[in-house]
mmCIF file of C-alpha atoms in Angstrom:
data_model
loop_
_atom_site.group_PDB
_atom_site.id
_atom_site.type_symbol
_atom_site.label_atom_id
_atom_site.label_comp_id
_atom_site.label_asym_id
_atom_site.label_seq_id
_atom_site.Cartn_x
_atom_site.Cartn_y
_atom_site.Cartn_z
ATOM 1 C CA UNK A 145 0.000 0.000 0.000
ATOM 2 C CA UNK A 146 1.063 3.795 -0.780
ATOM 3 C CA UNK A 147 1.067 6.683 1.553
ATOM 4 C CA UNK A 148 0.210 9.738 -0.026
ATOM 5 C CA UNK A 149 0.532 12.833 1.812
ATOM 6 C CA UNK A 150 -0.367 16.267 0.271
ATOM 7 C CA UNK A 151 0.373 19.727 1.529
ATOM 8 C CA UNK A 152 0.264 23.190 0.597
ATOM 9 C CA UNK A 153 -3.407 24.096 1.061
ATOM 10 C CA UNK A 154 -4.569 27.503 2.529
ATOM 11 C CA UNK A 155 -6.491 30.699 1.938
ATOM 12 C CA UNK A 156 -6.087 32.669 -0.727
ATOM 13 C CA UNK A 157 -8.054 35.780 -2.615
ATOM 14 C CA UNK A 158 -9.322 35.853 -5.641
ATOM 15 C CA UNK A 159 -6.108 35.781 -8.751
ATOM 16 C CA UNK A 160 -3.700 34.530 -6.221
ATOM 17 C CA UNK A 161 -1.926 31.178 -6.924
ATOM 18 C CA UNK A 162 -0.987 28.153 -4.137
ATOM 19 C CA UNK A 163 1.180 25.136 -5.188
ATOM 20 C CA UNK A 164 0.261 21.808 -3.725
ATOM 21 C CA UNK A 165 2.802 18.886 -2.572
ATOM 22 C CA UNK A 166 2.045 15.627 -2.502
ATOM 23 C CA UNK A 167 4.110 13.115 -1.501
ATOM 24 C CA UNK A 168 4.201 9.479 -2.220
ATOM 25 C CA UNK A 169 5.933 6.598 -0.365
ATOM 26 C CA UNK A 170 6.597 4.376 -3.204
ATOM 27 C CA UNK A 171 6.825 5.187 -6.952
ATOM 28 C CA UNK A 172 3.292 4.356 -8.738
ATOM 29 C CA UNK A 173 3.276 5.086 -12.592
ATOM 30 C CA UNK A 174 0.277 7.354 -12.496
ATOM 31 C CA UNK A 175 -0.677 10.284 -10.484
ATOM 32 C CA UNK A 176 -3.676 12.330 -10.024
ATOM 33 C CA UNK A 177 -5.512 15.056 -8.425
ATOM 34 C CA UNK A 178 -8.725 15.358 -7.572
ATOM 35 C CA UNK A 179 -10.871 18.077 -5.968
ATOM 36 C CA UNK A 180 -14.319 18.003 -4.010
ATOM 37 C CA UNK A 181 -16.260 20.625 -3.028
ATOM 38 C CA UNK A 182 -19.535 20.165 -0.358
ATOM 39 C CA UNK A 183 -22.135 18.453 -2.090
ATOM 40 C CA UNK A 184 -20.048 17.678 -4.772
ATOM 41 C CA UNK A 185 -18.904 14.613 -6.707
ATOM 42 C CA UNK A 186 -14.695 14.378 -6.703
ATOM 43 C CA UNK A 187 -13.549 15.723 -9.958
ATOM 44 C CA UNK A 188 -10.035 14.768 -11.543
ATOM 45 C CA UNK A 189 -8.511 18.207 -12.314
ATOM 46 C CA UNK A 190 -4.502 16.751 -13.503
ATOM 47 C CA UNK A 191 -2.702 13.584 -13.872
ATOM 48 C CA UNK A 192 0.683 13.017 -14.806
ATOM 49 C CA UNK A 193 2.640 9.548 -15.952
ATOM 50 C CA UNK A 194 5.997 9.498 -17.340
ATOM 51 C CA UNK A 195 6.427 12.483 -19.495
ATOM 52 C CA UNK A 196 2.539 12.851 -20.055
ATOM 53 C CA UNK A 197 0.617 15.536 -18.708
ATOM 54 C CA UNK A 198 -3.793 15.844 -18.765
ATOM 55 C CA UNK A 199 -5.904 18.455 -17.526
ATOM 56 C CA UNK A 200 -9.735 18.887 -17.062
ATOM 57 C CA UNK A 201 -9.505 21.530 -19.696
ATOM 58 C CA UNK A 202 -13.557 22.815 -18.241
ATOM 59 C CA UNK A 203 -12.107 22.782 -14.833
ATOM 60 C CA UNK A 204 -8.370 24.824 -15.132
ATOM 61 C CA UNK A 205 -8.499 26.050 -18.499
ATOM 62 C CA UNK A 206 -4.658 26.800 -18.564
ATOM 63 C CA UNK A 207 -4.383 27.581 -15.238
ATOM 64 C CA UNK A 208 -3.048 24.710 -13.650
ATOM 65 C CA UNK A 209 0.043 22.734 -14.110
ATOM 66 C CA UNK A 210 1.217 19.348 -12.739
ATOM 67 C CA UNK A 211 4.595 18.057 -12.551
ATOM 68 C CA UNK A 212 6.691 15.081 -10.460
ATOM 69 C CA UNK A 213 9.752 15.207 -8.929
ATOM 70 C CA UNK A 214 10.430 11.675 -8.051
ATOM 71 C CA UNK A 215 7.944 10.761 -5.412
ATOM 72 C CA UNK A 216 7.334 14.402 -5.415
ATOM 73 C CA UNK A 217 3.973 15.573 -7.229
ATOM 74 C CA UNK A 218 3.375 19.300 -7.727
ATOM 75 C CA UNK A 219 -0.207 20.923 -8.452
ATOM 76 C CA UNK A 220 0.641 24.891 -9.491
ATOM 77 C CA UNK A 221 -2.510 26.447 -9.482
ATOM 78 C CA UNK A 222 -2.906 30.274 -10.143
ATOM 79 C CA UNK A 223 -5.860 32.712 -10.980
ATOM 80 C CA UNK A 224 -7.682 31.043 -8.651
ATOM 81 C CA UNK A 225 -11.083 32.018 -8.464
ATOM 82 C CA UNK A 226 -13.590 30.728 -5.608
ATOM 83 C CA UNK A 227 -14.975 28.112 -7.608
ATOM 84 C CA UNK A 228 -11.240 26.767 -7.069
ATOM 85 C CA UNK A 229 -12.647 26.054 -3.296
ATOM 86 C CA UNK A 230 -12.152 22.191 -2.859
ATOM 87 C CA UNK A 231 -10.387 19.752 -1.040
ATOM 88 C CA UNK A 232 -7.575 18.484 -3.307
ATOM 89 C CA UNK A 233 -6.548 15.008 -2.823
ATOM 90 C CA UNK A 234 -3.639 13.176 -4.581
ATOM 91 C CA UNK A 235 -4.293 9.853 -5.763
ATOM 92 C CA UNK A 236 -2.081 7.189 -7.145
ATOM 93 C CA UNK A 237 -2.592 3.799 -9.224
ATOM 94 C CA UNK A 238 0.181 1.231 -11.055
ATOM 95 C CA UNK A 239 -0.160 0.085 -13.971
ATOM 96 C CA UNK A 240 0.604 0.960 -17.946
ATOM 97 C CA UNK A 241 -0.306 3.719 -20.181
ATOM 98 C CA UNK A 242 -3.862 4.648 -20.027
ATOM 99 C CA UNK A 243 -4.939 5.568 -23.761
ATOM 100 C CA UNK A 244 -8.647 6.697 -22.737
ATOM 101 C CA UNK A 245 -10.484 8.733 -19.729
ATOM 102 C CA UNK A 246 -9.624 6.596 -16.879
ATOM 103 C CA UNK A 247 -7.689 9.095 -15.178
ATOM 104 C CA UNK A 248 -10.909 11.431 -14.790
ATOM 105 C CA UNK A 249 -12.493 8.639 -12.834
ATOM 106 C CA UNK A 250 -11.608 8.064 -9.044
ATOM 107 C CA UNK A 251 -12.344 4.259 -9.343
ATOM 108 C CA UNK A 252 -9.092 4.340 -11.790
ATOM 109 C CA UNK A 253 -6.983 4.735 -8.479
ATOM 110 C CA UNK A 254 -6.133 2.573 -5.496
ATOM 111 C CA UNK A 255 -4.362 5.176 -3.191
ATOM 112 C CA UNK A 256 -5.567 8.462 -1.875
ATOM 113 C CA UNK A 257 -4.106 10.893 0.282
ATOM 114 C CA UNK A 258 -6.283 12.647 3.162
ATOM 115 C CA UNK A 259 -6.509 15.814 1.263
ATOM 116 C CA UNK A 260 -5.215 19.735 1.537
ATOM 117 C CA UNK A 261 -8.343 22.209 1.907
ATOM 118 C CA UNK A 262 -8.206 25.351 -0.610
ATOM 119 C CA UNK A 263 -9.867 28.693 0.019
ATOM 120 C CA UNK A 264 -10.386 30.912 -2.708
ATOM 121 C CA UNK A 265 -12.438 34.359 -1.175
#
């Protein structure tokens, strides 16, 4: 099993930028995160594996970037509006190259992370 432990969260206003940490104990292929808001399904907002990079275009238009460091995963968010407001979580999963949609879907992973809370006001 793989500890994932994110950081970074806070309050921010409106157009500032926060960069989230996660950290993983063991290396897993592919790497996402996720956000949830109250009342809200968890949304996949980035995902990185190997040199590959996806983003829920609708959700960070541009705004976001991902990136690893090792066990090391980065979430650089900036023009962060209050509809950024979420818990992020990291999530991990093994495996090979997915060619489809599976990282948008939580299912697709078997780790999570407790989460970093994100205030946009």
């Amino acid at each position: 099993q793989v500890q994932l432990v994110e950081s970074g969260g806070g309050s921010v206003q409106r157009g500032g930028s926060l960069t989230l940490s996660c950290v993983s104990s063991k290396w897993k292929n592919h790497i996402g995160w996720f956000r949830q808001a109250p009342g809200e399904e968890r949304k996949a907002v980035a995902h990185v594996f190997g040199d590959r990079a996806d983003y829920a275009d609708k959700l960070v238009k541009g705004r976001f970037t991902i990136s690893r460091d090792s066990n090391r995963i980065y979430l650089q968010m900036t023009e962060l509006t209050p509809e950024d407001t979420a818990m992020y979580y990291c999530a991990a999963a093994g495996g090979l190259r997915w060619h489809g949609a599976e990282w948008r879907d939580p299912a697709s992973f078997s780790d999570w992370g407790q989460g970093t809370q994100v205030t946009v006001s």
